[in-house]
Amino acid sequence: MARSLLPQAWLERAIQLLPSSRPRLAMMPRGVATRFTDLLLFTVSVLDHLGIKSIIHYGTLLGAARLGTPLPWDEDHDLFVYDVTREEIETRVRPILEAHHYATVWDQRGFLWVRERHWMAGSGHLGLAFLPPLVDRVEDLPVWKGGAPHLAVGELEPRIVLPLAGSHVHGPAATERLLSRLYGESASVAVMARFNPTPIEAETRAFWQAARTPERLDWAAISARFQARSRWRHLVGLPWWWFNGGYIIGINKLKRWAAARLAASRSGSDLNR
């Protein structure tokens, strides 16, 4: 078997590429980030208004904990609910989301995808799902491979408040332990300090700062704002969403290709010994 002509170090570096492995100018622009942040803060406001507990997870948790904003390369929000049934989500939550110009659709995994009413493939969306049952011991947690976001008993409650874009969201009590388990060193404070918070329009930040605090939820103001807002403005952000989706797909394809070439190279080395 012939060895790869590409340097092994280059292949190993390609395998480690992440969606964040891009120049700063390719990060999420202000207008896109504002609409994307609105989606998260409006949805958690609906849940708070109804008395339904939620926590953020995955990349949404990483962005809030390290930057105080969504990650500037993210494509969806990860929001989990608990102590609630699907029937309650269907009868209480879904109608409010749709009354405020968000479309909703269940998928076969049990995620309720929330997205702009005039949605185009690739534009930002939010996955609302039920938190899987907690395990008793951290040692019993599955190895992280993009699967269910299990937590051990005691890692969820009490929820902590994480500032986000002038407002806040809730994360699990074991946020630091969880981020380390999910992402390793790439989620560390030192690594994430390389990135700037995602820019949010000043007027939007000021609105959320006034309308939604840990002590107060002005649901009337939030509802009025979202019923009155443009249903089309988000479409100007589609070029960036399409670029972002293509970039992430490209990174993942490159990583798979590099891994295959590296494996072939190593196999060839073993056979030639």
PDB file of C-alpha atoms in Angstrom:
ATOM      1  CA  MET A   1       0.000   0.000   0.000  1.00  0.00           C
ATOM      2  CA  ALA A   2       1.434   3.400  -0.998  1.00  0.00           C
ATOM      3  CA  ARG A   3       2.007   6.054   1.565  1.00  0.00           C
ATOM      4  CA  SER A   4       0.173   9.380   1.410  1.00  0.00           C
ATOM      5  CA  LEU A   5       2.192  12.082  -0.323  1.00  0.00           C
ATOM      6  CA  LEU A   6       0.857  14.621   2.193  1.00  0.00           C
ATOM      7  CA  PRO A   7       2.851  15.247   5.385  1.00  0.00           C
ATOM      8  CA  GLN A   8       1.483  13.325   8.356  1.00  0.00           C
ATOM      9  CA  ALA A   9       1.588  16.463  10.501  1.00  0.00           C
ATOM     10  CA  TRP A  10      -0.686  18.256   8.000  1.00  0.00           C
ATOM     11  CA  LEU A  11      -3.195  15.399   8.079  1.00  0.00           C
ATOM     12  CA  GLU A  12      -3.177  15.324  11.865  1.00  0.00           C
ATOM     13  CA  ARG A  13      -3.774  19.069  11.958  1.00  0.00           C
ATOM     14  CA  ALA A  14      -6.672  18.790   9.494  1.00  0.00           C
ATOM     15  CA  ILE A  15      -8.358  16.183  11.695  1.00  0.00           C
ATOM     16  CA  GLN A  16      -8.338  18.665  14.585  1.00  0.00           C
ATOM     17  CA  LEU A  17     -10.107  21.426  12.646  1.00  0.00           C
ATOM     18  CA  LEU A  18     -13.297  22.812  14.200  1.00  0.00           C
ATOM     19  CA  PRO A  19     -16.098  25.089  12.927  1.00  0.00           C
ATOM     20  CA  SER A  20     -14.268  27.853  14.813  1.00  0.00           C
ATOM     21  CA  SER A  21     -11.178  27.303  12.643  1.00  0.00           C
ATOM     22  CA  ARG A  22     -11.839  30.301  10.432  1.00  0.00           C
ATOM     23  CA  PRO A  23     -10.716  33.925  10.123  1.00  0.00           C
ATOM     24  CA  ARG A  24     -12.443  36.479  12.313  1.00  0.00           C
ATOM     25  CA  LEU A  25     -14.074  38.157   9.318  1.00  0.00           C
ATOM     26  CA  ALA A  26     -15.989  34.931   8.618  1.00  0.00           C
ATOM     27  CA  MET A  27     -17.718  34.903  12.012  1.00  0.00           C
ATOM     28  CA  MET A  28     -21.430  35.684  12.445  1.00  0.00           C
ATOM     29  CA  PRO A  29     -22.271  39.289  11.454  1.00  0.00           C
ATOM     30  CA  ARG A  30     -24.254  41.604  13.732  1.00  0.00           C
ATOM     31  CA  GLY A  31     -27.604  41.456  11.947  1.00  0.00           C
ATOM     32  CA  VAL A  32     -27.610  37.661  11.781  1.00  0.00           C
ATOM     33  CA  ALA A  33     -26.455  37.354  15.384  1.00  0.00           C
ATOM     34  CA  THR A  34     -29.196  39.682  16.597  1.00  0.00           C
ATOM     35  CA  ARG A  35     -31.965  37.648  15.002  1.00  0.00           C
ATOM     36  CA  PHE A  36     -30.356  34.400  16.150  1.00  0.00           C
ATOM     37  CA  THR A  37     -30.115  35.652  19.742  1.00  0.00           C
ATOM     38  CA  ASP A  38     -33.714  36.870  19.647  1.00  0.00           C
ATOM     39  CA  LEU A  39     -34.822  33.340  18.820  1.00  0.00           C
ATOM     40  CA  LEU A  40     -33.166  31.906  21.927  1.00  0.00           C
ATOM     41  CA  LEU A  41     -34.191  34.635  24.343  1.00  0.00           C
ATOM     42  CA  PHE A  42     -37.764  34.702  23.094  1.00  0.00           C
ATOM     43  CA  THR A  43     -38.125  30.923  23.433  1.00  0.00           C
ATOM     44  CA  VAL A  44     -36.738  30.836  26.975  1.00  0.00           C
ATOM     45  CA  SER A  45     -39.011  33.776  27.826  1.00  0.00           C
ATOM     46  CA  VAL A  46     -42.014  31.762  26.650  1.00  0.00           C
ATOM     47  CA  LEU A  47     -40.945  28.869  28.856  1.00  0.00           C
ATOM     48  CA  ASP A  48     -40.339  31.144  31.848  1.00  0.00           C
ATOM     49  CA  HIS A  49     -43.714  32.804  31.278  1.00  0.00           C
ATOM     50  CA  LEU A  50     -45.367  29.372  31.434  1.00  0.00           C
ATOM     51  CA  GLY A  51     -43.329  28.178  34.411  1.00  0.00           C
ATOM     52  CA  ILE A  52     -41.486  25.466  32.430  1.00  0.00           C
ATOM     53  CA  LYS A  53     -37.869  24.766  33.428  1.00  0.00           C
ATOM     54  CA  SER A  54     -35.208  24.792  30.744  1.00  0.00           C
ATOM     55  CA  ILE A  55     -31.434  24.613  30.413  1.00  0.00           C
ATOM     56  CA  ILE A  56     -29.127  25.362  27.524  1.00  0.00           C
ATOM     57  CA  HIS A  57     -26.654  22.741  26.383  1.00  0.00           C
ATOM     58  CA  TYR A  58     -23.885  21.890  23.908  1.00  0.00           C
ATOM     59  CA  GLY A  59     -22.601  24.859  21.881  1.00  0.00           C
ATOM     60  CA  THR A  60     -25.220  27.192  23.324  1.00  0.00           C
ATOM     61  CA  LEU A  61     -23.893  26.448  26.797  1.00  0.00           C
ATOM     62  CA  LEU A  62     -20.313  26.942  25.623  1.00  0.00           C
ATOM     63  CA  GLY A  63     -21.140  30.318  24.071  1.00  0.00           C
ATOM     64  CA  ALA A  64     -23.002  31.602  27.118  1.00  0.00           C
ATOM     65  CA  ALA A  65     -20.405  30.384  29.612  1.00  0.00           C
ATOM     66  CA  ARG A  66     -17.359  31.695  27.741  1.00  0.00           C
ATOM     67  CA  LEU A  67     -18.538  34.628  25.598  1.00  0.00           C
ATOM     68  CA  GLY A  68     -21.893  35.720  27.035  1.00  0.00           C
ATOM     69  CA  THR A  69     -23.364  35.367  23.538  1.00  0.00           C
ATOM     70  CA  PRO A  70     -24.100  32.576  21.071  1.00  0.00           C
ATOM     71  CA  LEU A  71     -20.982  31.112  19.480  1.00  0.00           C
ATOM     72  CA  PRO A  72     -20.101  33.219  16.410  1.00  0.00           C
ATOM     73  CA  TRP A  73     -19.973  30.111  14.204  1.00  0.00           C
ATOM     74  CA  ASP A  74     -23.040  28.272  15.543  1.00  0.00           C
ATOM     75  CA  GLU A  75     -26.027  27.220  13.448  1.00  0.00           C
ATOM     76  CA  ASP A  76     -28.619  26.234  16.042  1.00  0.00           C
ATOM     77  CA  HIS A  77     -29.501  26.671  19.700  1.00  0.00           C
ATOM     78  CA  ASP A  78     -29.655  23.665  22.030  1.00  0.00           C
ATOM     79  CA  LEU A  79     -32.397  24.061  24.629  1.00  0.00           C
ATOM     80  CA  PHE A  80     -33.716  21.310  26.894  1.00  0.00           C
ATOM     81  CA  VAL A  81     -36.831  21.194  29.060  1.00  0.00           C
ATOM     82  CA  TYR A  82     -37.691  18.941  31.974  1.00  0.00           C
ATOM     83  CA  ASP A  83     -40.545  18.314  34.399  1.00  0.00           C
ATOM     84  CA  VAL A  84     -42.919  18.752  31.453  1.00  0.00           C
ATOM     85  CA  THR A  85     -44.732  16.490  28.988  1.00  0.00           C
ATOM     86  CA  ARG A  86     -44.853  16.587  25.220  1.00  0.00           C
ATOM     87  CA  GLU A  87     -48.578  17.302  25.442  1.00  0.00           C
ATOM     88  CA  GLU A  88     -47.837  20.458  27.445  1.00  0.00           C
ATOM     89  CA  ILE A  89     -45.265  21.565  24.886  1.00  0.00           C
ATOM     90  CA  GLU A  90     -47.769  20.900  22.130  1.00  0.00           C
ATOM     91  CA  THR A  91     -50.745  22.643  23.739  1.00  0.00           C
ATOM     92  CA  ARG A  92     -49.068  25.454  25.691  1.00  0.00           C
ATOM     93  CA  VAL A  93     -45.728  26.300  24.087  1.00  0.00           C
ATOM     94  CA  ARG A  94     -46.160  25.630  20.394  1.00  0.00           C
ATOM     95  CA  PRO A  95     -49.194  27.941  19.887  1.00  0.00           C
ATOM     96  CA  ILE A  96     -47.365  30.875  21.485  1.00  0.00           C
ATOM     97  CA  LEU A  97     -44.298  30.380  19.301  1.00  0.00           C
ATOM     98  CA  GLU A  98     -46.405  30.244  16.158  1.00  0.00           C
ATOM     99  CA  ALA A  99     -48.484  33.271  17.227  1.00  0.00           C
ATOM    100  CA  HIS A 100     -45.238  35.269  17.310  1.00  0.00           C
ATOM    101  CA  HIS A 101     -44.167  34.327  13.769  1.00  0.00           C
ATOM    102  CA  TYR A 102     -42.026  31.286  14.489  1.00  0.00           C
ATOM    103  CA  ALA A 103     -42.650  28.029  12.660  1.00  0.00           C
ATOM    104  CA  THR A 104     -42.344  24.753  14.568  1.00  0.00           C
ATOM    105  CA  VAL A 105     -41.896  21.147  13.502  1.00  0.00           C
ATOM    106  CA  TRP A 106     -41.297  17.929  15.436  1.00  0.00           C
ATOM    107  CA  ASP A 107     -38.722  15.487  14.137  1.00  0.00           C
ATOM    108  CA  GLN A 108     -38.527  11.743  14.717  1.00  0.00           C
ATOM    109  CA  ARG A 109     -35.986  12.181  17.527  1.00  0.00           C
ATOM    110  CA  GLY A 110     -38.426  14.227  19.602  1.00  0.00           C
ATOM    111  CA  PHE A 111     -36.921  17.652  18.881  1.00  0.00           C
ATOM    112  CA  LEU A 112     -39.271  20.556  18.326  1.00  0.00           C
ATOM    113  CA  TRP A 113     -37.414  22.713  15.817  1.00  0.00           C
ATOM    114  CA  VAL A 114     -38.217  26.394  16.139  1.00  0.00           C
ATOM    115  CA  ARG A 115     -37.318  28.666  13.244  1.00  0.00           C
ATOM    116  CA  GLU A 116     -38.342  31.810  11.434  1.00  0.00           C
ATOM    117  CA  ARG A 117     -41.789  31.606   9.807  1.00  0.00           C
ATOM    118  CA  HIS A 118     -40.310  32.243   6.354  1.00  0.00           C
ATOM    119  CA  TRP A 119     -37.488  29.775   6.844  1.00  0.00           C
ATOM    120  CA  MET A 120     -34.890  28.794   4.298  1.00  0.00           C
ATOM    121  CA  ALA A 121     -32.610  25.794   4.687  1.00  0.00           C
ATOM    122  CA  GLY A 122     -29.473  26.824   6.495  1.00  0.00           C
ATOM    123  CA  SER A 123     -30.879  29.754   8.458  1.00  0.00           C
ATOM    124  CA  GLY A 124     -30.568  29.629  12.235  1.00  0.00           C
ATOM    125  CA  HIS A 125     -32.979  27.552  14.275  1.00  0.00           C
ATOM    126  CA  LEU A 126     -33.486  26.157  17.768  1.00  0.00           C
ATOM    127  CA  GLY A 127     -33.872  22.572  18.881  1.00  0.00           C
ATOM    128  CA  LEU A 128     -36.189  22.243  21.879  1.00  0.00           C
ATOM    129  CA  ALA A 129     -36.047  18.755  23.372  1.00  0.00           C
ATOM    130  CA  PHE A 130     -36.614  16.849  26.587  1.00  0.00           C
ATOM    131  CA  LEU A 131     -33.632  16.327  28.843  1.00  0.00           C
ATOM    132  CA  PRO A 132     -32.752  12.608  28.941  1.00  0.00           C
ATOM    133  CA  PRO A 133     -32.983  10.840  32.321  1.00  0.00           C
ATOM    134  CA  LEU A 134     -30.054  11.547  34.597  1.00  0.00           C
ATOM    135  CA  VAL A 135     -27.650   8.763  35.504  1.00  0.00           C
ATOM    136  CA  ASP A 136     -26.626   8.101  39.107  1.00  0.00           C
ATOM    137  CA  ARG A 137     -22.853   8.273  38.677  1.00  0.00           C
ATOM    138  CA  VAL A 138     -20.537  10.205  36.405  1.00  0.00           C
ATOM    139  CA  GLU A 139     -18.726   6.909  35.745  1.00  0.00           C
ATOM    140  CA  ASP A 140     -21.889   5.586  34.073  1.00  0.00           C
ATOM    141  CA  LEU A 141     -22.065   8.435  31.557  1.00  0.00           C
ATOM    142  CA  PRO A 142     -21.682   7.462  27.894  1.00  0.00           C
ATOM    143  CA  VAL A 143     -18.567   8.517  26.039  1.00  0.00           C
ATOM    144  CA  TRP A 144     -19.251  11.796  24.213  1.00  0.00           C
ATOM    145  CA  LYS A 145     -19.764  11.172  20.503  1.00  0.00           C
ATOM    146  CA  GLY A 146     -22.447  13.697  19.738  1.00  0.00           C
ATOM    147  CA  GLY A 147     -25.110  11.669  21.527  1.00  0.00           C
ATOM    148  CA  ALA A 148     -27.636  12.403  24.254  1.00  0.00           C
ATOM    149  CA  PRO A 149     -26.597  15.068  26.793  1.00  0.00           C
ATOM    150  CA  HIS A 150     -26.674  12.897  29.885  1.00  0.00           C
ATOM    151  CA  LEU A 151     -26.004  14.379  33.301  1.00  0.00           C
ATOM    152  CA  ALA A 152     -25.346  12.647  36.577  1.00  0.00           C
ATOM    153  CA  VAL A 153     -27.702  13.180  39.504  1.00  0.00           C
ATOM    154  CA  GLY A 154     -26.629  16.359  41.234  1.00  0.00           C
ATOM    155  CA  GLU A 155     -25.148  17.950  38.111  1.00  0.00           C
ATOM    156  CA  LEU A 156     -28.381  19.557  36.937  1.00  0.00           C
ATOM    157  CA  GLU A 157     -29.822  21.340  39.953  1.00  0.00           C
ATOM    158  CA  PRO A 158     -29.623  24.011  41.084  1.00  0.00           C
ATOM    159  CA  ARG A 159     -29.541  25.672  37.700  1.00  0.00           C
ATOM    160  CA  ILE A 160     -27.142  28.562  37.352  1.00  0.00           C
ATOM    161  CA  VAL A 161     -27.835  31.888  35.675  1.00  0.00           C
ATOM    162  CA  LEU A 162     -25.560  32.672  32.728  1.00  0.00           C
ATOM    163  CA  PRO A 163     -25.584  36.210  31.282  1.00  0.00           C
ATOM    164  CA  LEU A 164     -26.337  36.317  27.569  1.00  0.00           C
ATOM    165  CA  ALA A 165     -26.610  39.393  25.355  1.00  0.00           C
ATOM    166  CA  GLY A 166     -27.907  41.673  28.101  1.00  0.00           C
ATOM    167  CA  SER A 167     -30.325  39.069  29.425  1.00  0.00           C
ATOM    168  CA  HIS A 168     -29.706  35.570  30.763  1.00  0.00           C
ATOM    169  CA  VAL A 169     -30.280  31.852  30.282  1.00  0.00           C
ATOM    170  CA  HIS A 170     -30.078  28.886  32.636  1.00  0.00           C
ATOM    171  CA  GLY A 171     -27.344  26.270  32.590  1.00  0.00           C
ATOM    172  CA  PRO A 172     -26.764  23.120  34.656  1.00  0.00           C
ATOM    173  CA  ALA A 173     -25.007  23.415  38.012  1.00  0.00           C
ATOM    174  CA  ALA A 174     -22.072  21.372  36.675  1.00  0.00           C
ATOM    175  CA  THR A 175     -21.511  23.616  33.652  1.00  0.00           C
ATOM    176  CA  GLU A 176     -17.709  23.593  33.917  1.00  0.00           C
ATOM    177  CA  ARG A 177     -17.493  19.842  34.406  1.00  0.00           C
ATOM    178  CA  LEU A 178     -19.919  19.292  31.547  1.00  0.00           C
ATOM    179  CA  LEU A 179     -18.063  21.518  29.086  1.00  0.00           C
ATOM    180  CA  SER A 180     -14.824  19.742  29.911  1.00  0.00           C
ATOM    181  CA  ARG A 181     -16.488  16.377  29.352  1.00  0.00           C
ATOM    182  CA  LEU A 182     -18.033  17.417  26.033  1.00  0.00           C
ATOM    183  CA  TYR A 183     -15.282  19.455  24.424  1.00  0.00           C
ATOM    184  CA  GLY A 184     -12.086  18.977  26.405  1.00  0.00           C
ATOM    185  CA  GLU A 185      -9.391  21.616  26.091  1.00  0.00           C
ATOM    186  CA  SER A 186     -11.165  23.377  23.203  1.00  0.00           C
ATOM    187  CA  ALA A 187     -13.793  24.617  25.721  1.00  0.00           C
ATOM    188  CA  SER A 188     -11.247  25.950  28.203  1.00  0.00           C
ATOM    189  CA  VAL A 189     -11.198  29.594  29.241  1.00  0.00           C
ATOM    190  CA  ALA A 190      -7.775  30.021  27.655  1.00  0.00           C
ATOM    191  CA  VAL A 191      -8.805  28.671  24.254  1.00  0.00           C
ATOM    192  CA  MET A 192     -12.147  30.479  24.165  1.00  0.00           C
ATOM    193  CA  ALA A 193     -10.430  33.773  25.051  1.00  0.00           C
ATOM    194  CA  ARG A 194      -9.206  33.801  21.436  1.00  0.00           C
ATOM    195  CA  PHE A 195     -12.728  34.615  20.251  1.00  0.00           C
ATOM    196  CA  ASN A 196     -14.748  37.804  20.491  1.00  0.00           C
ATOM    197  CA  PRO A 197     -18.353  37.764  21.726  1.00  0.00           C
ATOM    198  CA  THR A 198     -20.863  37.677  18.891  1.00  0.00           C
ATOM    199  CA  PRO A 199     -21.953  41.276  18.160  1.00  0.00           C
ATOM    200  CA  ILE A 200     -25.590  42.085  18.948  1.00  0.00           C
ATOM    201  CA  GLU A 201     -27.398  45.280  17.918  1.00  0.00           C
ATOM    202  CA  ALA A 202     -27.314  47.786  20.783  1.00  0.00           C
ATOM    203  CA  GLU A 203     -31.067  48.431  20.704  1.00  0.00           C
ATOM    204  CA  THR A 204     -31.830  44.719  20.959  1.00  0.00           C
ATOM    205  CA  ARG A 205     -29.397  44.247  23.835  1.00  0.00           C
ATOM    206  CA  ALA A 206     -30.979  47.200  25.670  1.00  0.00           C
ATOM    207  CA  PHE A 207     -34.464  45.752  25.144  1.00  0.00           C
ATOM    208  CA  TRP A 208     -33.560  42.371  26.627  1.00  0.00           C
ATOM    209  CA  GLN A 209     -31.677  43.997  29.474  1.00  0.00           C
ATOM    210  CA  ALA A 210     -34.874  45.818  30.462  1.00  0.00           C
ATOM    211  CA  ALA A 211     -37.494  43.186  29.620  1.00  0.00           C
ATOM    212  CA  ARG A 212     -35.908  39.999  30.929  1.00  0.00           C
ATOM    213  CA  THR A 213     -33.797  39.842  34.071  1.00  0.00           C
ATOM    214  CA  PRO A 214     -33.408  37.077  36.667  1.00  0.00           C
ATOM    215  CA  GLU A 215     -35.854  39.011  38.855  1.00  0.00           C
ATOM    216  CA  ARG A 216     -38.363  40.223  36.265  1.00  0.00           C
ATOM    217  CA  LEU A 217     -39.997  39.114  33.022  1.00  0.00           C
ATOM    218  CA  ASP A 218     -41.959  41.759  31.101  1.00  0.00           C
ATOM    219  CA  TRP A 219     -43.908  39.295  29.009  1.00  0.00           C
ATOM    220  CA  ALA A 220     -46.318  41.947  27.666  1.00  0.00           C
ATOM    221  CA  ALA A 221     -43.426  43.956  26.194  1.00  0.00           C
ATOM    222  CA  ILE A 222     -41.718  40.869  24.784  1.00  0.00           C
ATOM    223  CA  SER A 223     -44.911  39.591  23.187  1.00  0.00           C
ATOM    224  CA  ALA A 224     -45.735  42.967  21.648  1.00  0.00           C
ATOM    225  CA  ARG A 225     -42.228  43.335  20.218  1.00  0.00           C
ATOM    226  CA  PHE A 226     -42.250  39.962  18.501  1.00  0.00           C
ATOM    227  CA  GLN A 227     -45.759  40.271  17.130  1.00  0.00           C
ATOM    228  CA  ALA A 228     -44.876  43.634  15.578  1.00  0.00           C
ATOM    229  CA  ARG A 229     -41.450  42.833  14.143  1.00  0.00           C
ATOM    230  CA  SER A 230     -40.760  42.263  10.461  1.00  0.00           C
ATOM    231  CA  ARG A 231     -41.322  38.728   9.208  1.00  0.00           C
ATOM    232  CA  TRP A 232     -38.841  39.209   6.374  1.00  0.00           C
ATOM    233  CA  ARG A 233     -35.789  40.934   7.825  1.00  0.00           C
ATOM    234  CA  HIS A 234     -34.039  37.662   8.658  1.00  0.00           C
ATOM    235  CA  LEU A 235     -33.800  36.835   4.949  1.00  0.00           C
ATOM    236  CA  VAL A 236     -30.945  39.305   4.487  1.00  0.00           C
ATOM    237  CA  GLY A 237     -28.836  36.959   6.611  1.00  0.00           C
ATOM    238  CA  LEU A 238     -29.325  33.923   4.380  1.00  0.00           C
ATOM    239  CA  PRO A 239     -26.039  34.352   2.457  1.00  0.00           C
ATOM    240  CA  TRP A 240     -24.096  34.062   5.697  1.00  0.00           C
ATOM    241  CA  TRP A 241     -26.144  31.062   6.885  1.00  0.00           C
ATOM    242  CA  TRP A 242     -25.527  29.292   3.589  1.00  0.00           C
ATOM    243  CA  PHE A 243     -21.828  30.116   3.796  1.00  0.00           C
ATOM    244  CA  ASN A 244     -21.701  28.889   7.398  1.00  0.00           C
ATOM    245  CA  GLY A 245     -23.447  25.617   6.576  1.00  0.00           C
ATOM    246  CA  GLY A 246     -21.153  25.027   3.625  1.00  0.00           C
ATOM    247  CA  TYR A 247     -18.099  25.843   5.728  1.00  0.00           C
ATOM    248  CA  ILE A 248     -19.064  23.386   8.463  1.00  0.00           C
ATOM    249  CA  ILE A 249     -19.913  20.656   5.930  1.00  0.00           C
ATOM    250  CA  GLY A 250     -16.588  21.310   4.215  1.00  0.00           C
ATOM    251  CA  ILE A 251     -14.646  21.113   7.485  1.00  0.00           C
ATOM    252  CA  ASN A 252     -16.298  17.800   8.361  1.00  0.00           C
ATOM    253  CA  LYS A 253     -15.587  16.347   4.922  1.00  0.00           C
ATOM    254  CA  LEU A 254     -11.970  17.457   5.142  1.00  0.00           C
ATOM    255  CA  LYS A 255     -11.602  15.859   8.559  1.00  0.00           C
ATOM    256  CA  ARG A 256     -13.020  12.543   7.322  1.00  0.00           C
ATOM    257  CA  TRP A 257     -10.797  12.635   4.244  1.00  0.00           C
ATOM    258  CA  ALA A 258      -7.694  13.460   6.292  1.00  0.00           C
ATOM    259  CA  ALA A 259      -8.485  10.691   8.793  1.00  0.00           C
ATOM    260  CA  ALA A 260      -8.820   8.154   5.961  1.00  0.00           C
ATOM    261  CA  ARG A 261      -5.540   9.284   4.354  1.00  0.00           C
ATOM    262  CA  LEU A 262      -3.742   9.187   7.682  1.00  0.00           C
ATOM    263  CA  ALA A 263      -5.055   5.699   8.415  1.00  0.00           C
ATOM    264  CA  ALA A 264      -3.971   4.537   4.960  1.00  0.00           C
ATOM    265  CA  SER A 265      -0.552   6.108   5.447  1.00  0.00           C
ATOM    266  CA  ARG A 266      -0.044   4.441   8.808  1.00  0.00           C
ATOM    267  CA  SER A 267      -1.250   1.117   7.455  1.00  0.00           C
ATOM    268  CA  GLY A 268       1.253   1.393   4.616  1.00  0.00           C
ATOM    269  CA  SER A 269       4.019   2.139   7.068  1.00  0.00           C
ATOM    270  CA  ASP A 270       3.160  -0.948   9.104  1.00  0.00           C
ATOM    271  CA  LEU A 271       3.133  -3.167   6.009  1.00  0.00           C
ATOM    272  CA  ASN A 272       6.513  -1.843   4.864  1.00  0.00           C
ATOM    273  CA  ARG A 273       8.265  -2.659   8.116  1.00  0.00           C
TER     274      ARG A 273
END
